[in-house]
Amino acid sequence: MAYLSRSQLQKFQEDGFLVLEGFWSADECVAMQWRIGEIVAEMDVPLHCRTEFSTQEEEQLRAQGSTDYFLSSGDKIRFFFEKGVFDEKGNFLVPPEKSINKIGHVSPHQDASFLYTEPLGRVLGVWIALEDATLENGCLWFIPGSHTGGVSRRMVRAPAGSAPGTSFLGTEPARDNSLFVPTPVRRGALILIHGEVVHKSEQNFSDYSRQAYTFHLMEAAGTVWSPDNWLQPTAELPFTPLYT
Ligand code: FE2
Protein backbone atom coordinates (compact mmCIF):
# COMPACT_ATOMS: atom_id res chain seq x y z
CA MET A 1 0.00 0.00 0.00
CA ALA A 2 1.37 3.36 -0.99
CA TYR A 3 0.94 6.46 1.08
CA LEU A 4 1.52 10.11 0.38
CA SER A 5 4.42 11.55 2.28
CA ARG A 6 3.82 14.46 4.58
CA SER A 7 5.40 16.84 2.05
CA GLN A 8 3.28 15.43 -0.80
CA LEU A 9 0.12 15.89 1.25
CA GLN A 10 1.18 19.43 2.10
CA LYS A 11 1.85 20.17 -1.58
CA PHE A 12 -1.62 18.87 -2.50
CA GLN A 13 -3.24 21.00 0.20
CA GLU A 14 -1.40 24.11 -1.00
CA ASP A 15 -1.80 23.68 -4.75
CA GLY A 16 -5.02 21.68 -5.08
CA PHE A 17 -3.29 19.09 -7.26
CA LEU A 18 -0.38 16.68 -7.00
CA VAL A 19 1.68 14.85 -9.61
CA LEU A 20 2.80 11.31 -8.77
CA GLU A 21 5.18 10.15 -11.51
CA GLY A 22 5.52 6.43 -12.19
CA PHE A 23 2.25 5.34 -10.57
CA TRP A 24 1.63 2.80 -13.34
CA SER A 25 4.27 0.87 -15.24
CA ALA A 26 4.45 1.10 -19.04
CA ASP A 27 2.94 -2.42 -19.18
CA GLU A 28 -0.04 -1.36 -17.09
CA CYS A 29 -0.59 1.63 -19.41
CA VAL A 30 -0.39 -0.61 -22.48
CA ALA A 31 -2.91 -3.05 -21.01
CA MET A 32 -5.34 -0.20 -20.37
CA GLN A 33 -4.82 1.22 -23.88
CA TRP A 34 -5.42 -2.23 -25.34
CA ARG A 35 -8.77 -2.47 -23.57
CA ILE A 36 -9.75 1.07 -24.65
CA GLY A 37 -8.86 0.09 -28.22
CA GLU A 38 -11.16 -2.92 -28.02
CA ILE A 39 -14.05 -0.83 -26.70
CA VAL A 40 -13.59 1.85 -29.36
CA ALA A 41 -13.35 -0.79 -32.10
CA GLU A 42 -16.73 -2.11 -31.02
CA MET A 43 -18.16 1.39 -30.71
CA ASP A 44 -21.53 1.84 -32.33
CA VAL A 45 -22.86 5.35 -31.96
CA PRO A 46 -26.38 6.06 -33.17
CA LEU A 47 -26.43 9.00 -35.55
CA HIS A 48 -28.62 11.15 -33.32
CA CYS A 49 -26.21 10.55 -30.44
CA ARG A 50 -23.10 11.93 -32.13
CA THR A 51 -22.66 14.32 -29.30
CA GLU A 52 -19.65 16.61 -29.03
CA PHE A 53 -18.25 17.33 -25.58
CA SER A 54 -17.31 20.80 -24.44
CA THR A 55 -17.49 22.58 -21.12
CA GLN A 56 -18.25 25.80 -22.95
CA GLU A 57 -21.65 26.55 -21.50
CA GLU A 58 -23.63 27.30 -24.61
CA GLU A 59 -22.29 24.49 -26.70
CA GLN A 60 -22.80 22.06 -23.90
CA LEU A 61 -26.43 22.97 -23.60
CA ARG A 62 -26.93 22.58 -27.31
CA ALA A 63 -24.90 19.47 -27.84
CA GLN A 64 -25.59 17.52 -24.68
CA GLY A 65 -28.73 18.82 -23.11
CA SER A 66 -30.97 17.84 -25.99
CA THR A 67 -30.23 14.15 -25.65
CA ASP A 68 -30.37 11.74 -22.76
CA TYR A 69 -27.28 10.04 -24.17
CA PHE A 70 -25.22 12.15 -21.82
CA LEU A 71 -27.55 12.16 -18.80
CA SER A 72 -27.86 8.41 -18.76
CA SER A 73 -24.14 7.77 -19.28
CA GLY A 74 -23.32 7.20 -15.59
CA ASP A 75 -23.65 3.43 -15.65
CA LYS A 76 -22.73 2.80 -19.30
CA ILE A 77 -19.84 3.31 -21.64
CA ARG A 78 -20.74 6.29 -23.77
CA PHE A 79 -18.69 8.16 -26.32
CA PHE A 80 -18.09 11.91 -26.46
CA PHE A 81 -16.25 13.51 -29.32
CA GLU A 82 -13.90 16.37 -30.06
CA LYS A 83 -15.21 19.29 -32.08
CA GLY A 84 -14.89 18.92 -35.82
CA VAL A 85 -15.07 15.12 -35.71
CA PHE A 86 -18.31 14.88 -37.71
CA ASP A 87 -19.54 16.52 -40.86
CA GLU A 88 -23.03 18.03 -40.84
CA LYS A 89 -24.51 14.63 -41.61
CA GLY A 90 -22.84 12.99 -38.61
CA ASN A 91 -20.21 11.09 -40.60
CA PHE A 92 -16.75 10.72 -39.09
CA LEU A 93 -14.21 13.16 -40.56
CA VAL A 94 -11.29 11.59 -38.67
CA PRO A 95 -10.57 7.94 -37.80
CA PRO A 96 -13.01 6.99 -35.01
CA GLU A 97 -10.20 5.79 -32.73
CA LYS A 98 -8.72 9.34 -32.81
CA SER A 99 -12.05 11.04 -32.23
CA ILE A 100 -12.80 10.41 -28.59
CA ASN A 101 -12.74 13.45 -26.36
CA LYS A 102 -12.42 12.10 -22.86
CA ILE A 103 -9.42 10.17 -23.81
CA GLY A 104 -8.71 15.77 -24.96
CA HIS A 105 -9.47 19.28 -24.72
CA VAL A 106 -11.45 20.82 -21.86
CA SER A 107 -11.83 24.54 -21.20
CA PRO A 108 -11.12 25.95 -17.68
CA HIS A 109 -13.41 24.44 -15.07
CA GLN A 110 -13.75 23.05 -11.57
CA ASP A 111 -14.88 19.44 -11.32
CA ALA A 112 -17.23 20.41 -8.48
CA SER A 113 -19.27 22.44 -11.01
CA PHE A 114 -20.38 19.10 -12.37
CA LEU A 115 -19.97 16.87 -9.31
CA TYR A 116 -21.40 18.98 -6.53
CA THR A 117 -21.44 17.90 -2.92
CA GLU A 118 -22.38 19.38 0.42
CA PRO A 119 -20.11 20.16 2.02
CA LEU A 120 -17.72 20.98 -0.82
CA GLY A 121 -14.23 19.49 -0.88
CA ARG A 122 -15.30 15.85 -0.87
CA VAL A 123 -14.57 15.00 -4.50
CA LEU A 124 -11.12 13.99 -5.69
CA GLY A 125 -10.19 13.52 -9.34
CA VAL A 126 -7.71 10.84 -10.38
CA TRP A 127 -6.09 11.32 -13.80
CA ILE A 128 -3.59 8.79 -15.10
CA ALA A 129 -1.54 9.47 -18.25
CA LEU A 130 -1.51 6.39 -20.48
CA GLU A 131 0.90 8.20 -22.81
CA ASP A 132 3.33 11.07 -22.24
CA ALA A 133 1.27 14.25 -21.81
CA THR A 134 3.16 17.24 -23.22
CA LEU A 135 2.63 20.93 -23.99
CA GLU A 136 1.97 19.91 -27.58
CA ASN A 137 -0.54 17.11 -27.11
CA GLY A 138 -2.80 18.49 -24.39
CA CYS A 139 -1.29 18.08 -20.92
CA LEU A 140 -3.26 19.41 -17.94
CA TRP A 141 -2.87 23.01 -16.74
CA PHE A 142 -3.77 24.18 -13.22
CA ILE A 143 -4.15 27.44 -11.32
CA PRO A 144 -2.29 26.46 -8.13
CA GLY A 145 -4.18 27.36 -4.99
CA SER A 146 -7.48 28.03 -6.80
CA HIS A 147 -9.28 25.33 -4.80
CA THR A 148 -10.15 27.38 -1.73
CA GLY A 149 -12.69 29.90 -3.02
CA GLY A 150 -15.74 27.68 -3.51
CA VAL A 151 -17.38 26.85 -6.80
CA SER A 152 -18.31 29.52 -9.34
CA ARG A 153 -21.07 27.72 -11.21
CA ARG A 154 -23.03 24.51 -11.18
CA MET A 155 -24.44 22.35 -13.89
CA VAL A 156 -27.85 21.11 -12.78
CA ARG A 157 -30.36 18.68 -14.20
CA ALA A 158 -33.58 20.06 -15.53
CA PRO A 159 -36.85 18.32 -14.54
CA ALA A 160 -37.07 14.93 -16.26
CA GLY A 161 -38.20 15.09 -19.86
CA SER A 162 -37.51 18.78 -20.36
CA ALA A 163 -35.07 20.13 -22.91
CA PRO A 164 -32.33 21.05 -22.57
CA GLY A 165 -31.62 18.38 -19.97
CA THR A 166 -29.13 20.49 -18.04
CA SER A 167 -28.52 24.15 -17.31
CA PHE A 168 -25.96 26.23 -15.45
CA LEU A 169 -26.43 28.20 -12.25
CA GLY A 170 -23.86 31.00 -12.26
CA THR A 171 -21.13 31.45 -14.85
CA GLU A 172 -17.52 30.46 -15.20
CA PRO A 173 -15.54 33.66 -14.61
CA ALA A 174 -12.94 34.72 -17.15
CA ARG A 175 -9.64 33.28 -15.95
CA ASP A 176 -6.28 35.02 -16.26
CA ASN A 177 -4.46 32.72 -18.64
CA SER A 178 -1.09 33.65 -17.14
CA LEU A 179 -2.09 31.99 -13.85
CA PHE A 180 -2.25 28.53 -15.40
CA VAL A 181 0.76 26.29 -14.86
CA PRO A 182 1.31 23.41 -17.31
CA THR A 183 1.89 19.95 -15.86
CA PRO A 184 3.49 17.80 -18.53
CA VAL A 185 3.96 14.25 -17.22
CA ARG A 186 5.32 10.96 -18.44
CA ARG A 187 3.28 7.89 -19.23
CA GLY A 188 2.09 6.22 -16.02
CA ALA A 189 1.97 9.41 -13.96
CA LEU A 190 -1.07 9.97 -11.75
CA ILE A 191 -2.37 13.46 -11.02
CA LEU A 192 -4.62 14.00 -7.99
CA ILE A 193 -7.12 16.81 -8.64
CA HIS A 194 -8.97 18.61 -5.84
CA GLY A 195 -12.65 19.04 -6.73
CA GLU A 196 -12.45 22.85 -6.67
CA VAL A 197 -9.09 23.48 -8.32
CA VAL A 198 -9.35 25.31 -11.67
CA HIS A 199 -7.83 23.31 -14.50
CA LYS A 200 -7.97 22.85 -18.25
CA SER A 201 -6.28 21.14 -21.14
CA GLU A 202 -5.53 22.58 -24.55
CA GLN A 203 -6.60 21.07 -27.82
CA ASN A 204 -4.20 18.50 -29.14
CA PHE A 205 -2.81 19.91 -32.38
CA SER A 206 0.14 17.49 -32.47
CA ASP A 207 0.42 14.18 -34.32
CA TYR A 208 0.56 12.33 -30.99
CA SER A 209 -2.39 11.04 -29.07
CA ARG A 210 -2.65 11.75 -25.35
CA GLN A 211 -4.75 9.07 -23.82
CA ALA A 212 -5.59 9.30 -20.14
CA TYR A 213 -7.76 7.33 -17.76
CA THR A 214 -9.71 9.41 -15.31
CA PHE A 215 -12.29 8.91 -12.59
CA HIS A 216 -13.46 10.56 -9.39
CA LEU A 217 -13.63 9.50 -5.76
CA MET A 218 -15.94 10.95 -3.14
CA GLU A 219 -15.61 10.84 0.62
CA ALA A 220 -19.14 9.59 1.21
CA ALA A 221 -19.28 9.75 5.00
CA GLY A 222 -21.26 12.80 6.02
CA THR A 223 -21.53 13.99 2.40
CA VAL A 224 -24.65 14.78 0.39
CA TRP A 225 -24.28 14.01 -3.32
CA SER A 226 -26.43 16.67 -4.96
CA PRO A 227 -29.62 15.23 -6.49
CA ASP A 228 -29.21 18.02 -9.10
CA ASN A 229 -25.95 16.58 -10.46
CA TRP A 230 -26.12 15.22 -14.00
CA LEU A 231 -24.52 12.00 -12.81
CA GLN A 232 -26.71 9.92 -10.55
CA PRO A 233 -26.14 6.45 -9.17
CA THR A 234 -28.60 3.89 -10.49
CA ALA A 235 -29.95 0.58 -9.20
CA GLU A 236 -27.87 -1.21 -11.86
CA LEU A 237 -24.71 0.69 -11.02
CA PRO A 238 -24.67 2.34 -7.61
CA PHE A 239 -21.53 4.27 -6.69
CA THR A 240 -19.00 1.60 -5.76
CA PRO A 241 -17.75 1.83 -2.18
CA LEU A 242 -13.95 1.81 -2.01
CA TYR A 243 -14.06 0.81 1.62
CA THR A 244 -16.79 0.59 4.23
FE1 FE2 B 1 -11.76 18.20 -14.72
Coordinates of C-alpha atoms and ligand atoms in Angstrom, one line a residue, residues 102 106 109-111 114 193 197 199-200 216, ligand 1:
K102 CA -12.4 12.1 -22.9
V106 CA -11.5 20.8 -21.9
H109 CA -13.4 24.4 -15.1
Q110 CA -13.7 23.0 -11.6
D111 CA -14.9 19.4 -11.3
F114 CA -20.4 19.1 -12.4
I193 CA -7.1 16.8 -8.6
V197 CA -9.1 23.5 -8.3
H199 CA -7.8 23.3 -14.5
K200 CA -8.0 22.9 -18.2
H216 CA -13.5 10.6 -9.4
Ligands
FE2_1 FE -11.8 18.2 -14.7

